[in-house]
Coordinates of C-alpha atoms in Angstrom, one line a residue:
X1460 CA 100.8 65.5 84.1
X1461 CA 98.9 68.7 83.4
X1462 CA 95.5 70.3 83.4
X1463 CA 93.5 71.0 80.0
X1464 CA 91.1 73.4 80.4
X1465 CA 87.6 74.2 78.8
X1466 CA 89.6 76.6 76.3
X1467 CA 92.3 74.1 75.5
X1468 CA 95.1 75.2 77.4
X1469 CA 97.1 73.3 79.5
X1470 CA 98.9 74.1 82.6
X1471 CA 101.3 72.0 84.5
X1472 CA 100.9 69.7 87.6
X1473 CA 100.9 72.5 90.1
X1474 CA 97.5 73.0 89.6
X1475 CA 96.2 69.6 88.8
X1476 CA 95.2 69.0 92.2
X1477 CA 93.8 72.5 93.0
X1478 CA 91.5 72.0 89.5
X1479 CA 90.4 68.0 90.3
X1480 CA 89.3 69.2 94.1
X1481 CA 87.5 72.5 93.3
X1482 CA 86.7 73.2 89.4
X1483 CA 84.2 70.2 89.2
X1484 CA 81.6 72.2 87.0
X1485 CA 80.6 72.6 83.5
X1486 CA 83.7 73.7 82.2
X1487 CA 86.2 70.8 84.2
X1488 CA 84.5 67.6 84.8
X1489 CA 86.9 66.3 87.8
X1490 CA 89.3 63.7 86.6
X1491 CA 88.8 64.1 82.8
X1492 CA 89.9 67.6 83.5
X1493 CA 93.3 65.8 84.8
X1494 CA 95.5 64.5 81.6
X1495 CA 98.9 63.9 80.6
X1496 CA 100.6 66.1 78.1
X1497 CA 99.5 63.8 75.2
X1498 CA 96.0 63.8 76.5
X1499 CA 96.1 60.4 77.9
X1500 CA 94.2 60.0 81.0
X1501 CA 95.6 59.8 84.6
X1502 CA 94.9 57.1 86.8
X1503 CA 92.4 58.4 89.0
X1504 CA 93.9 57.1 91.9
X1505 CA 97.1 58.9 91.9
X1506 CA 95.2 62.2 92.2
X1507 CA 93.3 61.0 94.8
X1508 CA 96.3 60.0 96.5
X1509 CA 97.4 63.6 96.3
X1510 CA 94.2 65.0 97.5
X1511 CA 94.4 62.8 100.7
X1512 CA 97.7 64.1 101.1
X1513 CA 96.8 67.7 100.8
X1514 CA 93.7 66.8 103.4
X1515 CA 96.2 65.2 105.5
X1516 CA 98.2 68.3 105.8
X1517 CA 95.7 70.9 105.4
X1518 CA 95.7 73.9 107.1
X1519 CA 92.6 75.8 108.6
X1520 CA 92.4 79.3 108.4
X1521 CA 88.7 81.2 110.2
X1522 CA 87.1 82.4 107.6
X1523 CA 84.2 84.9 108.7
X1524 CA 81.3 86.6 106.3
X1525 CA 83.0 89.5 104.2
X1526 CA 86.8 87.9 104.3
X1527 CA 88.4 87.7 101.3
X1528 CA 91.7 86.4 100.6
X1529 CA 94.5 87.4 97.9
X1530 CA 96.4 84.1 96.6
X1531 CA 99.8 84.6 94.6
X1532 CA 99.6 82.4 92.3
X1533 CA 103.5 82.1 91.4
X1534 CA 103.8 80.6 94.8
X1535 CA 100.4 78.6 95.8
X1536 CA 97.6 77.6 92.8
X1537 CA 94.1 77.4 94.4
X1538 CA 90.8 76.4 93.6
X1539 CA 87.5 76.4 95.6
X1540 CA 84.7 74.6 96.0
X1541 CA 81.0 75.9 96.9
X1542 CA 79.7 76.4 100.6
X1543 CA 78.3 73.6 101.9
X1544 CA 77.2 72.9 105.5
X1545 CA 78.5 76.9 106.2
X1546 CA 82.0 75.9 105.2
X1547 CA 84.0 77.0 102.2
X1548 CA 87.1 74.9 101.1
X1549 CA 89.8 76.6 99.1
X1550 CA 92.4 74.3 97.9
X1551 CA 96.0 75.0 96.9
X1552 CA 99.0 73.2 95.7
X1553 CA 102.4 74.8 96.4
X1554 CA 104.8 75.6 93.7
X1555 CA 108.4 74.4 94.5
X1556 CA 109.7 76.2 97.2
X1557 CA 108.5 79.2 98.6
X1558 CA 109.3 83.0 97.3
X1559 CA 110.5 86.1 99.0
X1560 CA 108.1 88.9 98.9
X1561 CA 110.0 91.7 96.9
X1562 CA 107.5 94.9 97.2
X1563 CA 109.4 96.6 94.5
X1564 CA 109.6 94.1 91.7
X1565 CA 107.6 95.8 89.4
X1566 CA 108.3 99.5 89.5
X1567 CA 106.2 101.6 87.7
X1568 CA 107.9 104.4 85.5
X1569 CA 105.9 107.8 85.7
X1570 CA 105.7 110.8 83.1
X1571 CA 108.6 112.2 84.6
X1572 CA 110.5 109.4 84.2
X1573 CA 110.9 108.7 87.6
X1574 CA 110.4 104.6 89.0
X1575 CA 107.9 104.7 91.5
X1576 CA 107.5 101.0 93.5
X1577 CA 104.5 98.8 92.4
X1578 CA 103.7 98.1 96.2
X1579 CA 104.1 100.4 98.7
X1580 CA 102.7 100.9 102.7
X1581 CA 99.3 102.6 102.9
X1582 CA 99.4 104.9 105.7
X1583 CA 95.8 105.5 106.2
X1584 CA 94.1 104.8 109.7
X1585 CA 98.0 103.8 111.1
X1586 CA 97.3 105.1 115.0
X1587 CA 100.0 108.0 115.5
X1588 CA 101.3 105.9 118.6
X1589 CA 102.1 102.9 116.2
X1590 CA 102.8 104.8 112.8
X1591 CA 106.8 105.3 113.6
X1592 CA 107.4 101.6 114.5
X1593 CA 105.2 100.1 111.4
X1594 CA 107.2 102.3 109.1
X1595 CA 110.2 101.7 110.2
X1596 CA 109.4 97.9 110.2
X1597 CA 108.0 98.2 106.6
X1598 CA 111.7 99.7 105.4
X1599 CA 113.3 96.6 107.3
X1600 CA 111.2 94.3 105.2
X1601 CA 111.9 96.0 101.8
X1602 CA 109.1 98.4 101.3
X1603 CA 110.3 101.5 99.7
X1604 CA 107.0 103.3 98.9
X1605 CA 105.2 105.0 101.9
X1606 CA 101.8 106.4 101.1
X1607 CA 100.8 109.4 103.3
X1608 CA 98.2 112.4 103.5
X1609 CA 98.0 115.3 105.9
X1610 CA 94.5 114.0 106.7
X1611 CA 95.9 110.7 108.3
X1612 CA 97.1 112.6 111.3
X1613 CA 100.4 110.6 111.1
X1614 CA 103.0 112.1 109.2
X1615 CA 105.2 113.2 111.6
X1616 CA 105.5 109.9 113.1
X1617 CA 105.8 108.1 109.8
X1618 CA 108.7 110.7 109.1
X1619 CA 110.4 109.3 112.5
X1620 CA 110.0 105.9 111.3
X1621 CA 111.6 106.5 108.0
X1622 CA 114.3 109.0 109.7
X1623 CA 115.3 106.1 112.1
X1624 CA 115.2 103.8 109.2
X1625 CA 118.0 106.0 107.3
X1626 CA 120.1 106.8 110.5
X1627 CA 120.3 102.7 111.1
X1628 CA 121.8 102.6 107.4
X1629 CA 118.7 100.2 106.2
X1630 CA 117.8 102.8 103.5
X1631 CA 118.8 106.4 102.1
X1632 CA 116.3 109.3 102.0
X1633 CA 116.6 108.3 97.9
X1634 CA 115.6 105.0 98.2
X1635 CA 112.4 106.0 99.6
X1636 CA 109.3 107.1 97.5
X1637 CA 107.6 109.0 99.8
X1638 CA 104.1 110.4 99.0
X1639 CA 101.6 112.9 100.8
X1640 CA 98.5 114.8 99.5
X1641 CA 97.0 118.0 99.5
X1642 CA 94.1 118.4 101.8
X1643 CA 90.4 119.8 100.6
X1644 CA 90.7 122.8 102.6
X1645 CA 94.0 123.9 101.1
X1646 CA 93.0 123.9 97.4
X1647 CA 93.3 128.0 96.9
X1648 CA 96.6 128.7 95.3
X1649 CA 97.8 130.8 98.3
X1650 CA 97.5 127.7 100.5
X1651 CA 98.8 125.0 98.6
X1652 CA 102.3 125.9 99.3
X1653 CA 102.2 126.2 103.2
X1654 CA 100.2 123.1 103.1
X1655 CA 102.5 121.2 101.1
X1656 CA 105.6 122.8 103.6
X1657 CA 103.8 121.9 106.5
X1658 CA 103.3 118.0 105.5
X1659 CA 107.1 118.2 104.5
X1660 CA 108.2 119.4 107.9
X1661 CA 106.1 116.7 109.8
X1662 CA 107.9 114.0 107.5
X1663 CA 111.3 115.8 108.2
X1664 CA 112.0 115.5 104.3
X1665 CA 113.3 118.0 101.9
X1666 CA 111.2 116.9 98.7
X1667 CA 108.1 114.4 98.4
X1668 CA 108.3 112.1 95.3
X1669 CA 104.8 112.4 94.8
X1670 CA 102.0 115.0 96.0
X1671 CA 98.5 114.3 95.3
X1672 CA 94.9 116.1 95.4
X1673 CA 93.6 113.9 97.9
X1674 CA 89.9 114.7 96.3
X1675 CA 88.4 116.5 93.9
X1676 CA 86.4 118.7 96.3
X1677 CA 87.2 122.2 97.9
X1678 CA 86.1 123.2 101.3
X1679 CA 86.0 126.2 103.3
X1680 CA 89.7 127.4 104.6
X1681 CA 91.0 126.3 108.0
X1682 CA 93.9 127.9 109.5
X1683 CA 96.5 125.1 110.6
X1684 CA 96.3 127.0 114.6
X1685 CA 92.8 126.5 114.2
X1686 CA 93.1 122.6 113.8
X1687 CA 95.2 120.4 111.7
X1688 CA 94.6 118.2 110.3
X1689 CA 91.0 120.0 109.8
X1690 CA 88.7 117.1 108.7
X1691 CA 85.8 117.2 106.7
X1692 CA 83.4 119.4 108.6
X1693 CA 84.3 122.9 108.9
X1694 CA 83.4 123.7 112.8
X1695 CA 83.1 120.5 114.9
X1696 CA 82.1 122.2 117.7
X1697 CA 79.0 123.9 115.9
X1698 CA 75.3 123.0 116.9
X1699 CA 75.2 121.3 113.2
X1700 CA 78.6 120.4 112.1
X1701 CA 78.7 120.4 108.5
X1702 CA 81.0 120.6 105.3
X1703 CA 81.5 124.2 104.2
X1704 CA 82.1 124.3 100.3
X1705 CA 84.7 126.7 98.7
X1706 CA 84.3 126.5 95.0
X1707 CA 87.8 126.6 93.6
X1708 CA 88.6 125.7 90.0
X1709 CA 90.6 123.0 89.8
X1710 CA 93.0 124.8 87.7
X1711 CA 94.0 127.1 90.1
X1712 CA 94.5 124.2 92.8
X1713 CA 96.8 122.2 89.8
X1714 CA 98.8 125.3 88.6
X1715 CA 99.8 125.7 92.5
X1716 CA 101.0 122.1 92.3
X1717 CA 103.0 122.6 89.2
X1718 CA 104.5 125.6 91.0
X1719 CA 105.7 123.5 93.8
X1720 CA 107.9 121.0 91.0
X1721 CA 109.0 123.9 89.6
X1722 CA 110.4 125.1 93.2
X1723 CA 111.8 121.4 93.5
X1724 CA 109.4 120.8 96.7
X1725 CA 107.9 117.7 94.9
X1726 CA 109.4 115.5 92.0
X1727 CA 105.6 114.5 90.6
X1728 CA 102.4 115.6 91.1
X1729 CA 98.8 113.6 90.4
X1730 CA 95.3 113.1 91.7
X1731 CA 93.1 110.8 93.4
X1732 CA 89.5 109.7 93.3
X1733 CA 88.9 111.6 90.2
X1734 CA 86.7 110.6 87.0
X1735 CA 87.0 110.3 83.4
X1736 CA 85.7 114.0 82.8
X1737 CA 87.4 115.7 85.3
X1738 CA 90.8 114.2 84.2
X1739 CA 90.0 115.3 80.3
X1740 CA 89.4 118.7 81.8
X1741 CA 92.7 118.8 83.7
X1742 CA 94.7 117.1 80.5
X1743 CA 93.3 119.8 78.4
X1744 CA 95.3 122.5 80.3
X1745 CA 97.9 121.2 82.4
X1746 CA 101.7 122.1 81.7
X1747 CA 102.9 119.0 83.7
X1748 CA 100.6 116.4 83.3
X1749 CA 99.6 114.3 86.5
X1750 CA 101.6 111.3 87.0
X1751 CA 99.3 109.0 88.7
X1752 CA 95.6 108.8 89.3
X1753 CA 95.3 107.0 92.8
X1754 CA 91.7 105.2 93.3
X1755 CA 90.6 103.2 95.6
X1756 CA 89.8 99.5 93.9
X1757 CA 89.4 96.1 95.8
X1758 CA 86.8 93.3 95.3
X1759 CA 84.0 95.4 96.9
X1760 CA 84.8 98.4 94.6
X1761 CA 86.5 97.0 91.4
X1762 CA 86.1 100.7 89.3
X1763 CA 85.1 98.8 86.5
X1764 CA 84.2 101.9 84.4
X1765 CA 87.3 104.0 85.4
X1766 CA 89.9 101.1 85.2

């Protein structure tokens, strides 16, 4: 049996129950949406038996306001019904067997020809006392990209987790794509190299696979010995703590990053949180084109105009 959608396309039986139970609207009229491959009707009792089976084997997951779910449709086909009585139902029919998650299934080829894993471990807000263990566990589970930053304040611990995995023979350093980011207070050319080397030392690696400008905003310099990572405000102890801008041309910062590539400290360079206008400006003079634009994207921030 297949499901026939409003656009005329047909999908096979793994989606039938989900479609029948969850997509009863103007496009999908319950049993009319479920047909045999030749267009013939399926006995409603057959589908309802399957629905009863799903109901008897249902798994209940707590659902709170603001929650959202990510479903891998190569494993579970799903549909949903509107909220009724404060409950939202999500129906899913499993594909045959289960699928092992391979974080490196879709590598991305960068402008340099380097391959970057399509899935990685984002390390923002991982507490310092947990970061080493989390990084190590991620590498054990198959992750091969660790995405860090100076401002996360946990690069030394992440490096310890990476080092442990290398020492245990789980990975070689060359198999792990390590990313770090230049913080806002180090945008002047005389500070870029020192900031990169500080992050390299914390990670305990000789080079970064990717080094990014974290934000297209430049702030007044804060020496390492004063505070590291420096954070957003220039002096947290001031009566009225505030950010203090230091207008550094993006070109100055980018050319300093290009010098890091020339020196072999980083393999690829890129930017974060940057819009189209600034990207066009950057591309007009970049000797080494940015390999990556990293932005936040999720159901609450889809970035439709940018992406």
